[in-house]
Coordinates of C-alpha atoms and ligand atoms in Angstrom, one line a residue:
X277 CA -9.1 -32.6 8.0
X278 CA -12.8 -32.7 8.4
X279 CA -15.3 -30.9 6.4
X280 CA -18.7 -29.7 7.4
X281 CA -22.3 -30.6 6.6
X282 CA -23.9 -28.5 3.8
X283 CA -26.7 -27.3 6.0
X284 CA -24.3 -25.9 8.6
X285 CA -21.9 -24.3 6.2
X286 CA -21.9 -20.5 5.8
X287 CA -21.7 -18.5 2.6
X288 CA -18.1 -17.5 3.1
X289 CA -17.0 -21.2 3.7
X290 CA -18.7 -22.3 0.5
X291 CA -17.8 -19.1 -1.5
X292 CA -14.9 -17.7 -3.4
X293 CA -13.9 -14.1 -2.9
X294 CA -12.6 -11.9 -5.7
X295 CA -10.6 -8.7 -4.9
X296 CA -11.3 -5.7 -7.0
X297 CA -8.9 -2.8 -7.1
X298 CA -11.5 -0.2 -7.9
X299 CA -9.1 2.3 -9.6
X300 CA -8.3 -0.3 -12.1
X301 CA -11.4 -2.4 -12.9
X302 CA -13.6 -0.5 -15.3
X303 CA -13.8 3.3 -15.9
X304 CA -17.5 4.3 -16.7
X305 CA -17.0 8.0 -16.8
X306 CA -13.8 8.3 -18.9
X307 CA -11.5 9.9 -16.5
X308 CA -8.9 7.2 -16.6
X309 CA -9.7 5.8 -13.2
X310 CA -12.1 2.9 -12.4
X311 CA -15.3 3.6 -10.5
X312 CA -18.4 2.0 -8.9
X313 CA -20.7 2.1 -11.9
X314 CA -17.8 0.5 -13.9
X315 CA -17.8 -2.3 -11.3
X316 CA -21.6 -2.6 -11.5
X317 CA -21.4 -2.9 -15.3
X318 CA -19.1 -6.0 -14.9
X319 CA -21.2 -7.9 -12.4
X320 CA -22.6 -10.1 -15.1
X321 CA -19.0 -11.1 -16.0
X322 CA -18.2 -11.9 -12.3
X323 CA -21.4 -13.9 -12.1
X324 CA -20.5 -15.8 -15.2
X325 CA -17.1 -16.5 -13.8
X326 CA -18.7 -18.0 -10.7
X327 CA -17.4 -15.8 -7.8
X328 CA -19.5 -15.4 -4.7
X329 CA -18.2 -12.2 -3.2
X330 CA -16.3 -9.1 -4.1
X331 CA -13.9 -7.3 -1.9
X332 CA -13.3 -3.6 -2.9
X333 CA -10.1 -2.0 -1.9
X334 CA -10.9 1.5 -0.4
X335 CA -13.5 3.7 -2.2
X336 CA -13.7 6.5 0.4
X337 CA -12.8 10.2 0.0
X338 CA -9.0 10.3 0.1
X339 CA -6.1 12.4 -1.2
X340 CA -5.0 9.1 -2.8
X341 CA -1.4 9.4 -1.6
X342 CA -1.6 5.6 -0.8
X343 CA -4.4 5.1 -3.3
X344 CA -7.3 5.1 -0.9
X345 CA -5.6 3.7 2.2
X346 CA -5.4 7.3 3.4
X347 CA -9.0 8.1 4.3
X348 CA -10.5 11.5 5.0
X349 CA -14.1 10.3 5.6
X350 CA -15.0 6.7 6.4
X351 CA -18.6 7.0 5.6
X352 CA -18.7 8.5 2.2
X353 CA -17.5 7.7 -1.4
X354 CA -14.8 9.5 -3.2
X355 CA -16.3 11.5 -6.0
X356 CA -13.9 9.9 -8.4
X357 CA -15.6 6.6 -7.6
X358 CA -19.1 7.9 -7.6
X359 CA -21.8 8.5 -4.9
X360 CA -23.3 6.7 -2.0
X361 CA -26.2 6.1 -4.4
X362 CA -23.9 4.4 -6.9
X363 CA -22.7 2.3 -4.0
X364 CA -26.3 1.3 -3.1
X365 CA -26.9 0.4 -6.7
X366 CA -23.8 -1.8 -6.8
X367 CA -24.8 -3.5 -3.6
X368 CA -28.4 -4.1 -4.8
X369 CA -27.2 -5.3 -8.2
X370 CA -24.6 -7.6 -6.7
X371 CA -27.1 -9.1 -4.2
X372 CA -29.5 -9.8 -7.0
X373 CA -26.8 -11.9 -8.5
X374 CA -26.0 -13.6 -5.2
X375 CA -22.7 -11.8 -5.0
X376 CA -21.8 -10.5 -1.5
X377 CA -19.9 -7.2 -1.1
X378 CA -17.0 -6.8 1.2
X379 CA -15.5 -3.4 2.0
X380 CA -11.9 -2.5 3.0
X381 CA -11.9 -1.1 6.6
X382 CA -8.7 0.8 7.4
X383 CA -8.7 1.2 11.3
X384 CA -5.0 1.7 11.8
X385 CA -4.6 5.1 10.3
X386 CA -6.4 8.0 8.5
X387 CA -5.2 10.5 6.1
X388 CA -3.4 13.5 7.6
X389 CA -6.3 15.5 5.9
X390 CA -8.9 13.7 8.0
X391 CA -10.8 16.3 10.2
X392 CA -9.8 14.2 13.3
X393 CA -6.1 14.7 12.5
X394 CA -6.5 18.3 11.6
X395 CA -8.0 18.9 15.0
X396 CA -5.5 16.7 16.7
X397 CA -2.6 18.6 15.3
X398 CA -4.1 22.0 15.9
X399 CA -3.0 22.2 19.6
X400 CA -1.7 20.1 22.5
X401 CA -5.1 20.6 24.3
X402 CA -7.5 19.8 21.5
X403 CA -9.9 17.1 22.6
X404 CA -8.9 15.1 19.5
X405 CA -5.1 15.4 20.5
X406 CA -5.0 11.9 21.9
X407 CA -6.9 10.3 19.1
X408 CA -3.4 10.0 17.5
X409 CA 0.0 9.0 18.9
X410 CA 2.1 12.0 19.8
X411 CA 5.5 12.0 21.5
X412 CA 7.9 14.6 22.8
X413 CA 11.2 14.9 21.0
X414 CA 14.0 12.9 22.5
X415 CA 17.4 14.4 23.3
X416 CA 19.7 14.1 20.3
X417 CA 18.1 13.2 17.1
X418 CA 14.7 14.2 18.4
X419 CA 13.1 10.9 17.2
X420 CA 11.2 9.4 20.1
X421 CA 12.7 5.9 19.3
X422 CA 13.9 3.7 16.3
X423 CA 10.5 2.7 15.0
X424 CA 10.5 2.5 11.2
X425 CA 7.7 3.0 8.7
X426 CA 6.7 0.1 6.5
X427 CA 7.1 2.5 3.5
X428 CA 10.7 3.4 4.4
X429 CA 12.4 5.9 6.8
X430 CA 11.4 6.7 10.5
X431 CA 7.8 6.2 11.6
X432 CA 7.8 9.5 13.3
X433 CA 7.2 12.9 11.8
X434 CA 7.9 16.2 13.7
X435 CA 4.9 18.7 13.8
X436 CA 6.4 22.2 14.2
X437 CA 3.2 23.8 15.3
X438 CA 3.0 21.8 18.5
X439 CA 6.6 20.7 18.8
X440 CA 5.9 16.9 19.1
X441 CA 6.3 14.0 16.8
X442 CA 3.4 11.8 15.6
X443 CA 3.6 8.1 14.7
X444 CA 2.8 6.7 11.3
X445 CA 3.4 3.0 10.4
X446 CA 3.1 4.0 6.6
X447 CA 3.4 7.4 5.0
X448 CA 3.7 10.6 7.1
X449 CA 0.3 11.4 5.5
X450 CA -1.1 8.4 7.2
X451 CA -1.0 9.1 10.9
X452 CA -1.9 6.1 13.1
X453 CA -5.0 6.4 15.3
X454 CA -4.6 5.8 19.0
X455 CA -6.7 2.6 19.6
X456 CA -6.1 2.9 23.4
X457 CA -8.5 5.8 23.4
X458 CA -12.1 4.7 24.0
X459 CA -13.6 7.4 21.8
X460 CA -11.5 6.3 18.8
X461 CA -12.8 2.7 19.4
X462 CA -16.3 3.9 19.5
X463 CA -15.9 6.1 16.5
X464 CA -14.5 3.2 14.5
X465 CA -17.2 0.8 15.6
X466 CA -19.8 3.3 14.4
X467 CA -18.2 3.2 11.0
X468 CA -18.7 -0.5 10.9
X469 CA -22.4 -0.1 11.8
X470 CA -22.9 2.6 9.1
X471 CA -21.9 0.2 6.4
X472 CA -23.5 -2.9 8.0
X473 CA -26.8 -1.0 8.2
X474 CA -26.4 -0.2 4.5
X475 CA -26.2 -4.0 3.9
X476 CA -22.6 -4.7 3.3
X477 CA -21.6 -8.4 3.9
X478 CA -18.3 -7.9 5.6
X479 CA -14.9 -6.1 5.9
X480 CA -11.4 -6.8 5.1
X481 CA -9.4 -5.2 8.0
X482 CA -6.4 -3.4 6.8
X483 CA -3.0 -3.6 8.5
X484 CA -4.6 -5.3 11.6
X485 CA -1.3 -6.4 13.2
X486 CA -0.2 -2.7 13.5
X487 CA -3.2 -1.6 15.5
X488 CA -1.5 -1.3 18.9
X489 CA 1.9 -0.1 19.8
X490 CA 3.9 -0.5 22.9
X491 CA 2.8 1.8 25.7
X492 CA 6.4 2.3 26.8
X493 CA 7.6 3.2 23.3
X494 CA 10.5 0.6 23.6
X495 CA 13.0 0.4 20.6
X496 CA 12.4 -2.5 18.2
X497 CA 15.4 -4.9 18.2
X498 CA 17.5 -5.4 15.1
X499 CA 16.3 -8.1 12.7
X500 CA 19.1 -10.7 12.7
X501 CA 17.2 -12.8 10.2
X502 CA 17.7 -13.1 6.4
X503 CA 19.5 -10.1 5.0
X504 CA 16.9 -7.3 5.2
X505 CA 17.2 -4.6 2.5
X506 CA 18.9 -1.5 3.6
X507 CA 16.7 1.3 5.0
X508 CA 13.6 -0.8 4.9
X509 CA 11.1 -1.8 7.6
X510 CA 12.7 -5.2 7.7
X511 CA 15.9 -4.0 9.3
X512 CA 14.2 -4.1 12.6
X513 CA 12.0 -6.8 14.1
X514 CA 8.7 -5.1 14.8
X515 CA 8.3 -6.5 18.3
X516 CA 6.9 -3.4 19.9
X517 CA 4.8 -2.1 16.9
X518 CA 3.0 -5.1 15.6
X519 CA 1.0 -8.2 16.8
X520 CA 0.7 -6.9 20.4
X521 CA -1.6 -8.9 22.6
X522 CA -3.9 -5.9 22.9
X523 CA -4.7 -6.2 19.1
X524 CA -6.7 -9.3 20.1
X525 CA -9.0 -7.3 22.4
X526 CA -9.7 -4.9 19.6
X527 CA -10.4 -7.7 17.2
X528 CA -12.9 -9.3 19.5
X529 CA -14.5 -5.9 19.9
X530 CA -14.9 -5.6 16.2
X531 CA -16.3 -9.2 16.0
X532 CA -18.8 -8.5 18.7
X533 CA -20.1 -5.6 16.7
X534 CA -20.6 -7.8 13.6
X535 CA -22.2 -10.5 15.7
X536 CA -25.1 -8.2 16.4
X537 CA -26.0 -8.3 12.7
X538 CA -27.3 -11.2 10.6
X539 CA -28.4 -14.7 11.5
X540 CA -26.5 -16.3 14.3
X541 CA -23.8 -13.7 14.1
X542 CA -22.1 -15.5 11.2
X543 CA -23.7 -13.8 8.4
X544 CA -21.3 -10.9 8.1
X545 CA -17.6 -11.6 7.5
X546 CA -14.3 -10.2 8.9
X547 CA -11.1 -10.9 7.0
X548 CA -7.9 -9.6 8.6
X549 CA -4.8 -8.5 6.7
X550 CA -2.1 -10.2 8.7
X551 CA 1.4 -11.0 7.4
X552 CA 2.4 -13.4 10.3
X553 CA 3.9 -16.8 10.7
X554 CA 1.3 -19.6 10.9
X555 CA 1.3 -20.0 14.7
X556 CA 0.7 -16.3 15.3
X557 CA -1.7 -15.9 12.5
X558 CA -4.1 -18.5 13.8
X559 CA -4.4 -16.7 17.1
X560 CA -6.5 -14.2 15.3
X561 CA -9.4 -16.7 15.1
X562 CA -9.6 -15.8 18.8
X563 CA -10.4 -17.8 21.9
X564 CA -13.4 -20.0 21.1
X565 CA -13.7 -18.5 17.6
X566 CA -14.5 -15.0 18.9
X567 CA -12.0 -13.1 16.6
X568 CA -11.6 -12.7 12.9
X569 CA -13.4 -15.2 10.8
X570 CA -10.7 -15.4 8.2
X571 CA -7.1 -14.2 9.2
X572 CA -5.8 -13.9 5.7
X573 CA -3.3 -16.6 5.0
X574 CA -0.7 -15.3 2.5
X575 CA 1.7 -18.2 2.9
X576 CA 1.2 -19.4 -0.6
X577 CA 2.6 -16.1 -1.8
X578 CA 5.6 -16.3 0.5
X579 CA 6.5 -19.9 0.5
X580 CA 9.0 -21.1 -2.2
X581 CA 7.1 -22.8 -5.0
X582 CA 8.2 -26.4 -4.3
X583 CA 5.9 -29.4 -3.9
X584 CA 7.5 -30.4 -0.5
X585 CA 7.4 -27.0 0.9
X586 CA 3.8 -26.5 -0.1
X587 CA 2.8 -29.8 1.3
X588 CA 4.6 -28.9 4.5
X589 CA 2.8 -25.6 4.6
X590 CA -0.6 -27.2 4.2
X591 CA 0.1 -29.8 6.9
X592 CA 1.4 -27.1 9.3
X593 CA -1.5 -24.8 8.6
X594 CA -4.2 -27.4 8.9
X595 CA -2.6 -28.7 12.1
X596 CA -2.4 -25.2 13.6
X597 CA -6.1 -24.3 13.0
X598 CA -8.0 -24.1 16.2
X599 CA -11.3 -26.1 16.6
X600 CA -14.2 -24.7 14.5
X601 CA -12.0 -22.3 12.6
X602 CA -12.1 -22.2 8.9
X603 CA -9.1 -22.0 6.6
X604 CA -8.4 -19.6 3.8
X605 CA -5.8 -19.3 1.0
X606 CA -4.6 -16.3 -1.1
X607 CA -2.4 -16.4 -4.1
X608 CA -2.3 -12.7 -5.1
X609 CA -3.2 -9.1 -4.1
X610 CA -2.5 -5.5 -4.9
X611 CA 0.6 -5.4 -2.9
X612 CA 2.5 -8.3 -4.4
X613 CA 3.9 -9.3 -7.7
X614 CA 1.3 -11.0 -10.0
X615 CA 0.9 -14.8 -9.8
X616 CA 1.7 -15.3 -13.5
X617 CA 4.9 -13.3 -13.1
X618 CA 5.9 -15.1 -10.0
X619 CA 5.4 -18.6 -11.3
X620 CA 5.2 -18.3 -15.1
X621 CA 2.0 -18.9 -17.1
X622 CA 1.8 -22.6 -17.1
X623 CA 2.6 -23.1 -13.5
X624 CA 0.1 -20.3 -12.6
X625 CA -2.5 -22.8 -13.9
X626 CA -1.4 -25.4 -11.5
X627 CA -1.5 -22.8 -8.7
X628 CA -5.1 -21.9 -9.7
X629 CA -6.0 -25.6 -9.4
X630 CA -4.4 -25.7 -6.0
X631 CA -6.1 -22.6 -4.7
X632 CA -9.5 -23.7 -5.9
X633 CA -9.4 -27.3 -4.6
X634 CA -7.7 -26.7 -1.2
X635 CA -9.8 -26.8 2.0
X636 CA -10.6 -23.2 2.8
X637 CA -12.0 -20.0 1.4
X638 CA -10.0 -18.8 -1.7
X639 CA -9.4 -15.2 -2.6
X640 CA -8.7 -14.3 -6.2
X641 CA -7.1 -11.1 -7.3
X642 CA -8.7 -9.3 -10.3
X643 CA -7.0 -10.1 -13.6
X644 CA -5.2 -13.3 -12.3
X645 CA -8.0 -15.3 -13.9
X646 CA -6.7 -14.0 -17.3
X647 CA -3.0 -14.7 -16.4
X648 CA -2.3 -10.9 -16.3
X649 CA 1.3 -10.3 -15.5
X650 CA 3.2 -7.4 -13.8
X651 CA 3.3 -4.6 -16.3
X652 CA 6.4 -2.5 -17.1
X653 CA 5.9 0.9 -15.7
X654 CA 8.1 3.6 -17.2
X655 CA 9.8 5.8 -14.6
X656 CA 7.7 8.8 -15.4
X657 CA 4.4 6.8 -14.8
X658 CA 5.4 5.5 -11.4
X659 CA 2.5 6.2 -8.9
X660 CA 3.2 3.9 -5.9
X661 CA 4.7 5.8 -2.9
X662 CA 6.6 2.6 -2.0
X663 CA 8.5 2.7 -5.3
X664 CA 9.1 6.5 -5.0
X665 CA 10.5 6.1 -1.5
X666 CA 12.5 2.9 -2.1
X667 CA 13.3 3.0 -5.8
X668 CA 14.7 0.0 -7.6
X669 CA 14.3 -2.5 -4.9
X670 CA 11.5 -4.4 -6.5
X671 CA 9.0 -3.3 -3.8
X672 CA 6.9 -1.1 -6.1
X673 CA 3.3 -2.2 -6.4
X674 CA 2.2 -0.4 -9.6
X675 CA 3.0 -3.4 -11.9
X676 CA 0.3 -5.6 -10.2
X677 CA -2.3 -2.7 -10.2
X678 CA -2.6 -2.0 -13.9
X679 CA -6.1 -1.7 -15.6
X680 CA -8.2 -4.9 -16.1
X681 CA -7.9 -6.2 -19.7
X682 CA -11.4 -6.5 -21.1
X683 CA -10.9 -6.2 -24.9
X684 CA -8.2 -6.3 -27.5
X685 CA -8.9 -2.6 -28.3
X686 CA -6.8 0.4 -27.2
X687 CA -6.6 0.7 -23.3
X688 CA -8.0 -2.9 -23.2
X689 CA -11.5 -1.5 -23.0
X690 CA -10.8 -0.3 -19.4
X691 CA -11.4 3.3 -20.5
X692 CA -12.0 5.0 -23.9
X693 CA -8.9 5.1 -26.3
X694 CA -8.9 8.9 -26.1
X695 CA -8.2 8.8 -22.3
X696 CA -5.0 8.1 -20.5
X697 CA -5.5 5.5 -17.8
X698 CA -3.9 6.3 -14.4
X699 CA -1.4 3.4 -14.9
X700 CA -0.5 2.1 -18.2
X701 CA -2.3 -1.0 -19.6
X702 CA 0.0 -4.0 -19.8
X703 CA 1.5 -4.6 -23.3
X704 CA 0.0 -8.1 -23.6
X705 CA -3.6 -6.8 -23.6
X706 CA -4.2 -7.8 -27.2
X707 CA -4.0 -11.5 -26.3
X708 CA -4.6 -11.5 -22.6
X709 CA -8.1 -10.2 -22.2
X710 CA -11.6 -11.3 -21.2
X711 CA -13.1 -11.2 -24.8
X712 CA -10.4 -13.3 -26.4
X713 CA -10.0 -15.7 -23.5
X714 CA -13.8 -16.3 -23.1
X715 CA -13.8 -17.5 -26.7
X716 CA -10.9 -19.9 -26.2
X717 CA -11.9 -23.1 -24.5
X718 CA -8.4 -23.7 -23.2
X719 CA -7.5 -20.2 -22.0
X720 CA -6.6 -19.4 -18.4
X721 CA -10.0 -17.8 -18.0
X722 CA -11.7 -21.0 -19.2
X723 CA -9.7 -22.9 -16.6
X724 CA -10.7 -20.5 -13.7
X725 CA -14.3 -20.8 -14.8
X726 CA -14.1 -24.6 -15.1
X727 CA -12.5 -24.8 -11.6
X728 CA -15.2 -22.5 -10.1
X729 CA -18.0 -24.4 -11.8
X730 CA -16.7 -27.7 -10.5
X731 CA -16.2 -26.2 -7.0
X732 CA -19.8 -25.1 -7.0
X733 CA -21.1 -28.3 -8.3
X734 CA -19.2 -30.6 -6.0
X735 CA -19.4 -29.7 -2.2
X736 CA -16.3 -31.9 -1.8
X737 CA -14.1 -29.0 -2.9
X738 CA -15.5 -26.4 -0.7
X739 CA -16.8 -28.0 2.5
X740 CA -15.5 -31.6 2.1
X741 CA -12.7 -33.3 4.0
X742 CA -9.1 -32.8 3.0
X743 CA -7.0 -35.8 3.0
X744 CA -3.3 -35.5 2.4
X745 CA -1.4 -38.1 0.5
X746 CA 2.3 -38.6 0.9
X747 CA 4.1 -38.2 -2.4
X748 CA 6.7 -40.9 -2.8
X749 CA 10.4 -40.1 -3.3
X750 CA 10.2 -40.6 -7.1
X751 CA 7.5 -38.1 -7.3
X752 CA 9.2 -35.2 -5.5
X753 CA 7.6 -32.6 -7.7
X754 CA 4.0 -33.9 -7.2
X755 CA 1.6 -32.5 -4.7
X756 CA -1.3 -34.9 -4.2
X757 CA -4.4 -34.9 -2.0
X758 CA -8.0 -35.9 -1.9
X759 CA -11.2 -34.1 -1.2
X760 CA -14.2 -36.0 -0.1
X761 CA -17.8 -35.2 0.8
X762 CA -20.3 -37.9 1.5
X763 CA -19.8 -40.7 -1.1
X764 CA -17.9 -38.5 -3.6
X765 CA -14.2 -38.3 -3.6
X766 CA -11.6 -36.6 -5.8
X767 CA -7.9 -37.0 -6.2
X768 CA -6.0 -33.8 -7.0
X769 CA -2.5 -34.4 -8.4
X770 CA -0.3 -31.3 -9.2
X771 CA 3.0 -31.4 -11.0
X772 CA 4.9 -28.5 -9.5
X773 CA 8.0 -29.2 -11.8
X774 CA 8.8 -29.1 -15.5
X775 CA 9.3 -32.9 -16.0
X776 CA 6.7 -35.5 -16.7
X777 CA 5.8 -37.6 -13.7
X778 CA 3.9 -40.8 -13.0
X779 CA 1.8 -41.3 -9.9
X780 CA 1.1 -44.8 -8.7
X781 CA -2.6 -44.6 -7.7
X782 CA -2.7 -48.2 -6.2
X783 CA -6.2 -49.1 -5.5
X784 CA -7.7 -45.7 -6.5
X785 CA -9.6 -45.9 -9.9
X786 CA -11.6 -43.2 -11.6
X787 CA -11.7 -40.8 -14.4
X788 CA -10.3 -37.4 -15.1
X789 CA -12.8 -34.5 -14.7
X790 CA -10.4 -31.6 -15.2
X791 CA -6.8 -30.8 -16.2
X792 CA -5.0 -27.5 -16.2
X793 CA -4.8 -27.7 -20.0
X794 CA -8.5 -28.4 -20.1
X795 CA -7.9 -31.7 -22.1
X796 CA -8.1 -35.5 -21.2
X797 CA -11.6 -35.1 -19.8
X798 CA -13.2 -38.5 -19.2
X799 CA -9.8 -40.4 -19.5
X800 CA -9.9 -43.5 -17.2
X801 CA -7.4 -43.8 -14.4
X802 CA -6.3 -47.2 -13.3
X803 CA -3.2 -48.0 -11.2
X804 CA -1.2 -45.0 -12.4
X805 CA -1.7 -41.4 -13.5
X806 CA 0.7 -39.8 -15.9
X807 CA 1.3 -36.1 -15.6
X808 CA 3.0 -33.8 -18.1
X809 CA 5.4 -31.2 -16.6
X810 CA 3.4 -28.3 -15.1
X811 CA 0.1 -30.2 -15.3
X812 CA -2.5 -30.5 -12.7
X813 CA -5.2 -33.1 -12.8
X814 CA -8.5 -33.8 -10.9
X815 CA -9.7 -37.4 -10.9
X816 CA -13.3 -38.4 -9.8
X817 CA -12.7 -41.6 -7.9
X818 CA -14.9 -44.6 -8.0
X819 CA -16.5 -45.2 -4.6
Ligands
NOJ245 C1 -2.1 -2.8 3.4 C2 -2.7 -2.5 2.1 O1 -3.0 -3.6 1.4 C3 -1.7 -1.6 1.4 O2 -2.0 -1.4 0.0 C4 -1.6 -0.3 2.1 O3 -0.6 0.5 1.4 C5 -1.2 -0.5 3.6 N1 -2.0 -1.6 4.1 C6 -1.5 0.7 4.4 O4 -2.9 0.9 4.5

């Protein structure tokens, strides 16, 4: 697949995004929760690492029932995280280091404590009533229909005061806004402008596929697919509550708002959170590229970790991309089990090499660069509402949200030793931390830095062409491809399995520039390339 010329490429096409979960990154004021000044104090680390943009999960005022995804004021900062002035400082300091700042934008729902909802629920005739989705009780159970919440149970909650139900795709404390109401749309666009005027570089749009629901409130059909877990959202197919055609109108509207900023309208970035099959995901680029710049591609998280399946995924995704659209890849986030826990530490290195050499913008999740794993959360320390609602099903998100591990000292240097962090620090912090790994030339952190350094030095890895190579039968566990830009070409060979493999390189000759174990540098490659189990290798090819 073709790359682009360096002069035409945009920062978010060349760059690498790093997701920060602000509660867990760095606590500057010793209250056990991370904050904006904490993040600012770590910008030099991020700059050293080589990332180009940070995306912050929500930092707005919120009762924190869904840890910030329940917002009471879209244009302010939660005091726990700091002030608007602290935000401006973070933005300025990040920009000085050529790091862009992307905010989480949560358009689908507010907190039930948001003044809009308070007014909406106050009476049937309040002007804000229709800003949310209300419905009369149905005969029988009273529930207007069978729609389910992503977080378990019905998506409808009865409001005694006005005798109607309101809809919430997530917690009852997260009522969904009614995006069919023009005033809601205008109010939500104004929020984009507020932050764009302040200088933010883009938004990650939360829960985008949920934005519109069926006008006729039809029941969702039963999910006849792979055994859904009892009582969960997956027991129904969300035909009438997600991915409706009308979502595309909204997305184009958001895009138009961004296009009024920056040079050529491409300066500011929209990323959409979209758990969708590839054919439906790519529609979010919009007709003629008028939609979301990067509909987040989570398929590396959801596809079984097998060379053939990953190769198929890459082929399918590349083939589905509309003209002029730009790919992207994600390996981890605050909602999913950590990469090193899913794949194991050594294979996580191979995954890092894949992520940072594929064509498309990569997003890294904080701590994955250290090989942080899902932490054990004792029952009394559970915070996540999903784990509380659906206990023991492996859906809880706390294990992947524990404090960033900076030092080998108590609390991993996230907060002082005298303070109890909001979630426990993972028990491996004495060996898995920034300080120890920075000093170790073969650590996971050193690998990430080497990959990022290479990606920045060689445009082939970011904006270059992607050329797939069919692995032969004998090399079933190998995933191989080339990246090329002008006269520079690289072969990437990734051993997804445990056993050693040999790749016949035929006419290709060159030398190794990087391996996942950070060894073999400079080794000549002629005719064949030997790979250890779980090893990834990048070869600079002779032209
Ligand atoms: C997706 C976010 O990533 C998740 O953390 C949140 O709970 C839901 N959307 C609801 O906003």
